[in-house]
Amino acid sequence: MTDATAQKPLPPITRLTKPFWDGCREGELRIQFCNICDRPWFPPADNCPRCLMDDWEWRTVSGHGTVWSWIQMHQRYFPGWEPDEYPITIALIQLEEGPYIYSNLVNIPAEEIRCDLAVEVTFHKATDAVTLPFFQPRR
Ligand SMILES: [Zn+2]
């Protein structure tokens, strides 16, 4: 198998998302929390979705969550993935702290995936700048 990682589409790192990606590179899942009402949210935004204030901070979260839904991609839409990487599982994970995150579900046979499956984050270095947070069954 060739390493096709560099050919895969990667997320852009912006002023707003940089702390998230810095955390991933350092092995921590970080999301924003409102300093006024304490609500956490994801994806990154400049204002709290509850109280709309712009007083917030990044905090490291547990990396634990549950599978809320998932799909499996069998069609090769992008050239960066090798045929033996399919099917690719894309899951909507509800983090223990509340927010949802889309990610890849890895290290689990397709027939064992179910809603409410307990999962944990696992980090995969894609490039020197980008480490992706994937999820796997919680140990
Ligand atoms: Zn708030």
PDB file of C-alpha atoms and ligand atoms in Angstrom:
ATOM      1  CA  MET A   1       0.000   0.000   0.000  1.00  0.00           C
ATOM      2  CA  THR A   2       1.374   3.404  -0.895  1.00  0.00           C
ATOM      3  CA  ASP A   3       1.094   6.357   1.493  1.00  0.00           C
ATOM      4  CA  ALA A   4      -1.527   8.501  -0.182  1.00  0.00           C
ATOM      5  CA  THR A   5      -2.045  10.758   2.828  1.00  0.00           C
ATOM      6  CA  ALA A   6      -0.509  13.818   1.205  1.00  0.00           C
ATOM      7  CA  GLN A   7      -2.987  13.605  -1.671  1.00  0.00           C
ATOM      8  CA  LYS A   8      -6.058  13.588   0.540  1.00  0.00           C
ATOM      9  CA  PRO A   9      -8.008  16.818   0.909  1.00  0.00           C
ATOM     10  CA  LEU A  10      -7.106  18.517   4.167  1.00  0.00           C
ATOM     11  CA  PRO A  11      -8.995  21.060   6.244  1.00  0.00           C
ATOM     12  CA  PRO A  12      -7.934  24.695   5.959  1.00  0.00           C
ATOM     13  CA  ILE A  13      -6.386  26.136   9.121  1.00  0.00           C
ATOM     14  CA  THR A  14      -7.828  29.571   9.812  1.00  0.00           C
ATOM     15  CA  ARG A  15      -7.463  32.169  12.562  1.00  0.00           C
ATOM     16  CA  LEU A  16     -10.543  30.697  14.208  1.00  0.00           C
ATOM     17  CA  THR A  17      -9.693  26.992  13.836  1.00  0.00           C
ATOM     18  CA  LYS A  18      -5.948  27.130  14.549  1.00  0.00           C
ATOM     19  CA  PRO A  19      -6.272  26.372  18.299  1.00  0.00           C
ATOM     20  CA  PHE A  20      -8.324  23.258  17.441  1.00  0.00           C
ATOM     21  CA  TRP A  21      -5.667  21.999  15.001  1.00  0.00           C
ATOM     22  CA  ASP A  22      -2.832  22.936  17.387  1.00  0.00           C
ATOM     23  CA  GLY A  23      -4.564  20.791  20.014  1.00  0.00           C
ATOM     24  CA  CYS A  24      -4.857  17.846  17.635  1.00  0.00           C
ATOM     25  CA  ARG A  25      -1.153  18.067  16.841  1.00  0.00           C
ATOM     26  CA  GLU A  26      -0.483  17.986  20.588  1.00  0.00           C
ATOM     27  CA  GLY A  27      -2.809  15.018  21.161  1.00  0.00           C
ATOM     28  CA  GLU A  28      -5.627  17.008  22.734  1.00  0.00           C
ATOM     29  CA  LEU A  29      -9.169  17.575  21.538  1.00  0.00           C
ATOM     30  CA  ARG A  30     -10.046  21.219  22.232  1.00  0.00           C
ATOM     31  CA  ILE A  31     -13.355  22.993  21.801  1.00  0.00           C
ATOM     32  CA  GLN A  32     -14.633  26.426  22.724  1.00  0.00           C
ATOM     33  CA  PHE A  33     -16.504  27.154  25.964  1.00  0.00           C
ATOM     34  CA  CYS A  34     -18.403  30.320  26.708  1.00  0.00           C
ATOM     35  CA  ASN A  35     -17.026  32.260  29.691  1.00  0.00           C
ATOM     36  CA  ILE A  36     -20.480  33.763  30.316  1.00  0.00           C
ATOM     37  CA  CYS A  37     -22.868  30.777  30.185  1.00  0.00           C
ATOM     38  CA  ASP A  38     -20.292  27.914  30.136  1.00  0.00           C
ATOM     39  CA  ARG A  39     -21.781  26.326  26.994  1.00  0.00           C
ATOM     40  CA  PRO A  40     -19.346  24.338  24.814  1.00  0.00           C
ATOM     41  CA  TRP A  41     -19.678  24.305  21.028  1.00  0.00           C
ATOM     42  CA  PHE A  42     -18.228  22.906  17.854  1.00  0.00           C
ATOM     43  CA  PRO A  43     -17.439  23.734  15.062  1.00  0.00           C
ATOM     44  CA  PRO A  44     -15.507  26.868  15.989  1.00  0.00           C
ATOM     45  CA  ALA A  45     -17.390  30.156  15.914  1.00  0.00           C
ATOM     46  CA  ASP A  46     -16.699  33.702  17.041  1.00  0.00           C
ATOM     47  CA  ASN A  47     -19.758  33.869  19.295  1.00  0.00           C
ATOM     48  CA  CYS A  48     -21.488  31.567  21.759  1.00  0.00           C
ATOM     49  CA  PRO A  49     -24.495  29.947  20.054  1.00  0.00           C
ATOM     50  CA  ARG A  50     -26.547  30.301  23.277  1.00  0.00           C
ATOM     51  CA  CYS A  51     -25.899  33.820  24.578  1.00  0.00           C
ATOM     52  CA  LEU A  52     -24.130  35.262  21.499  1.00  0.00           C
ATOM     53  CA  MET A  53     -21.321  36.716  23.621  1.00  0.00           C
ATOM     54  CA  ASP A  54     -17.775  36.742  22.283  1.00  0.00           C
ATOM     55  CA  ASP A  55     -16.135  35.990  25.629  1.00  0.00           C
ATOM     56  CA  TRP A  56     -14.923  32.389  25.311  1.00  0.00           C
ATOM     57  CA  GLU A  57     -11.882  30.145  25.699  1.00  0.00           C
ATOM     58  CA  TRP A  58     -10.503  26.886  24.314  1.00  0.00           C
ATOM     59  CA  ARG A  59     -10.576  23.944  26.709  1.00  0.00           C
ATOM     60  CA  THR A  60      -9.292  20.412  26.345  1.00  0.00           C
ATOM     61  CA  VAL A  61     -12.149  17.902  26.504  1.00  0.00           C
ATOM     62  CA  SER A  62     -12.231  14.194  27.291  1.00  0.00           C
ATOM     63  CA  GLY A  63     -12.159  12.948  23.715  1.00  0.00           C
ATOM     64  CA  HIS A  64     -14.986  10.596  24.655  1.00  0.00           C
ATOM     65  CA  GLY A  65     -18.289  10.468  22.835  1.00  0.00           C
ATOM     66  CA  THR A  66     -20.940   8.251  21.309  1.00  0.00           C
ATOM     67  CA  VAL A  67     -21.871   7.456  17.730  1.00  0.00           C
ATOM     68  CA  TRP A  68     -25.023   9.333  16.836  1.00  0.00           C
ATOM     69  CA  SER A  69     -25.119   8.278  13.169  1.00  0.00           C
ATOM     70  CA  TRP A  70     -22.770   7.083  10.440  1.00  0.00           C
ATOM     71  CA  ILE A  71     -22.425   6.279   6.759  1.00  0.00           C
ATOM     72  CA  GLN A  72     -20.014   4.125   4.850  1.00  0.00           C
ATOM     73  CA  MET A  73     -18.480   5.331   1.616  1.00  0.00           C
ATOM     74  CA  HIS A  74     -17.768   2.585  -0.897  1.00  0.00           C
ATOM     75  CA  GLN A  75     -17.387   4.878  -3.920  1.00  0.00           C
ATOM     76  CA  ARG A  76     -13.956   6.398  -4.503  1.00  0.00           C
ATOM     77  CA  TYR A  77     -14.773  10.115  -4.896  1.00  0.00           C
ATOM     78  CA  PHE A  78     -11.256  11.451  -4.258  1.00  0.00           C
ATOM     79  CA  PRO A  79      -7.928  10.135  -5.551  1.00  0.00           C
ATOM     80  CA  GLY A  80      -6.151  10.317  -2.172  1.00  0.00           C
ATOM     81  CA  TRP A  81      -7.540   7.075  -0.775  1.00  0.00           C
ATOM     82  CA  GLU A  82      -6.280   3.685  -1.810  1.00  0.00           C
ATOM     83  CA  PRO A  83      -8.840   1.021  -2.784  1.00  0.00           C
ATOM     84  CA  ASP A  84      -7.918  -1.090   0.251  1.00  0.00           C
ATOM     85  CA  GLU A  85      -8.948   1.775   2.566  1.00  0.00           C
ATOM     86  CA  TYR A  86     -12.619   1.355   1.607  1.00  0.00           C
ATOM     87  CA  PRO A  87     -15.220   1.358   2.900  1.00  0.00           C
ATOM     88  CA  ILE A  88     -14.569   4.588   4.802  1.00  0.00           C
ATOM     89  CA  THR A  89     -16.826   5.218   7.783  1.00  0.00           C
ATOM     90  CA  ILE A  90     -17.873   8.797   8.457  1.00  0.00           C
ATOM     91  CA  ALA A  91     -19.650   9.255  11.752  1.00  0.00           C
ATOM     92  CA  LEU A  92     -21.445  11.990  13.590  1.00  0.00           C
ATOM     93  CA  ILE A  93     -20.083  11.763  17.128  1.00  0.00           C
ATOM     94  CA  GLN A  94     -21.715  13.427  20.095  1.00  0.00           C
ATOM     95  CA  LEU A  95     -18.945  14.433  22.446  1.00  0.00           C
ATOM     96  CA  GLU A  96     -19.364  13.721  26.156  1.00  0.00           C
ATOM     97  CA  GLU A  97     -19.441  17.511  26.662  1.00  0.00           C
ATOM     98  CA  GLY A  98     -22.400  17.885  24.280  1.00  0.00           C
ATOM     99  CA  PRO A  99     -21.312  19.200  20.869  1.00  0.00           C
ATOM    100  CA  TYR A 100     -21.300  17.028  17.751  1.00  0.00           C
ATOM    101  CA  ILE A 101     -18.325  16.451  15.469  1.00  0.00           C
ATOM    102  CA  TYR A 102     -18.058  14.710  12.107  1.00  0.00           C
ATOM    103  CA  SER A 103     -15.114  12.373  11.885  1.00  0.00           C
ATOM    104  CA  ASN A 104     -13.871   9.064  10.580  1.00  0.00           C
ATOM    105  CA  LEU A 105     -14.612   5.985  12.638  1.00  0.00           C
ATOM    106  CA  VAL A 106     -11.604   3.642  12.629  1.00  0.00           C
ATOM    107  CA  ASN A 107     -10.412   0.367  14.156  1.00  0.00           C
ATOM    108  CA  ILE A 108     -13.841  -1.272  14.101  1.00  0.00           C
ATOM    109  CA  PRO A 109     -15.416  -3.789  11.708  1.00  0.00           C
ATOM    110  CA  ALA A 110     -18.424  -2.337   9.885  1.00  0.00           C
ATOM    111  CA  GLU A 111     -20.808  -4.922  11.335  1.00  0.00           C
ATOM    112  CA  GLU A 112     -19.979  -3.800  14.890  1.00  0.00           C
ATOM    113  CA  ILE A 113     -20.895  -0.143  14.388  1.00  0.00           C
ATOM    114  CA  ARG A 114     -24.113   0.912  16.103  1.00  0.00           C
ATOM    115  CA  CYS A 115     -25.751   4.024  17.454  1.00  0.00           C
ATOM    116  CA  ASP A 116     -24.681   4.919  21.002  1.00  0.00           C
ATOM    117  CA  LEU A 117     -21.389   3.056  20.579  1.00  0.00           C
ATOM    118  CA  ALA A 118     -18.901   4.525  23.070  1.00  0.00           C
ATOM    119  CA  VAL A 119     -15.909   5.955  21.225  1.00  0.00           C
ATOM    120  CA  GLU A 120     -12.727   7.870  21.965  1.00  0.00           C
ATOM    121  CA  VAL A 121     -10.584  10.160  19.896  1.00  0.00           C
ATOM    122  CA  THR A 122      -7.418   8.869  18.260  1.00  0.00           C
ATOM    123  CA  PHE A 123      -5.082  11.209  16.410  1.00  0.00           C
ATOM    124  CA  HIS A 124      -3.660  10.569  12.958  1.00  0.00           C
ATOM    125  CA  LYS A 125      -0.878  12.775  11.628  1.00  0.00           C
ATOM    126  CA  ALA A 126      -1.658  13.667   8.022  1.00  0.00           C
ATOM    127  CA  THR A 127       1.053  16.295   7.448  1.00  0.00           C
ATOM    128  CA  ASP A 128       3.391  18.331   9.660  1.00  0.00           C
ATOM    129  CA  ALA A 129       0.617  20.948   9.937  1.00  0.00           C
ATOM    130  CA  VAL A 130      -2.480  18.756  10.171  1.00  0.00           C
ATOM    131  CA  THR A 131      -3.264  15.948  12.584  1.00  0.00           C
ATOM    132  CA  LEU A 132      -6.788  14.600  12.178  1.00  0.00           C
ATOM    133  CA  PRO A 133      -8.999  13.549  15.092  1.00  0.00           C
ATOM    134  CA  PHE A 134     -10.574  10.188  14.286  1.00  0.00           C
ATOM    135  CA  PHE A 135     -12.669   8.081  16.652  1.00  0.00           C
ATOM    136  CA  GLN A 136     -12.434   4.423  17.626  1.00  0.00           C
ATOM    137  CA  PRO A 137     -14.294   2.165  20.078  1.00  0.00           C
ATOM    138  CA  ARG A 138     -13.555   3.175  23.650  1.00  0.00           C
ATOM    139  CA  ARG A 139     -11.184   0.780  25.410  1.00  0.00           C
TER     140      ARG A 139
HETATM  141 ZN    ZN B   1     -22.723  31.819  26.209  1.00  0.00          ZN
END
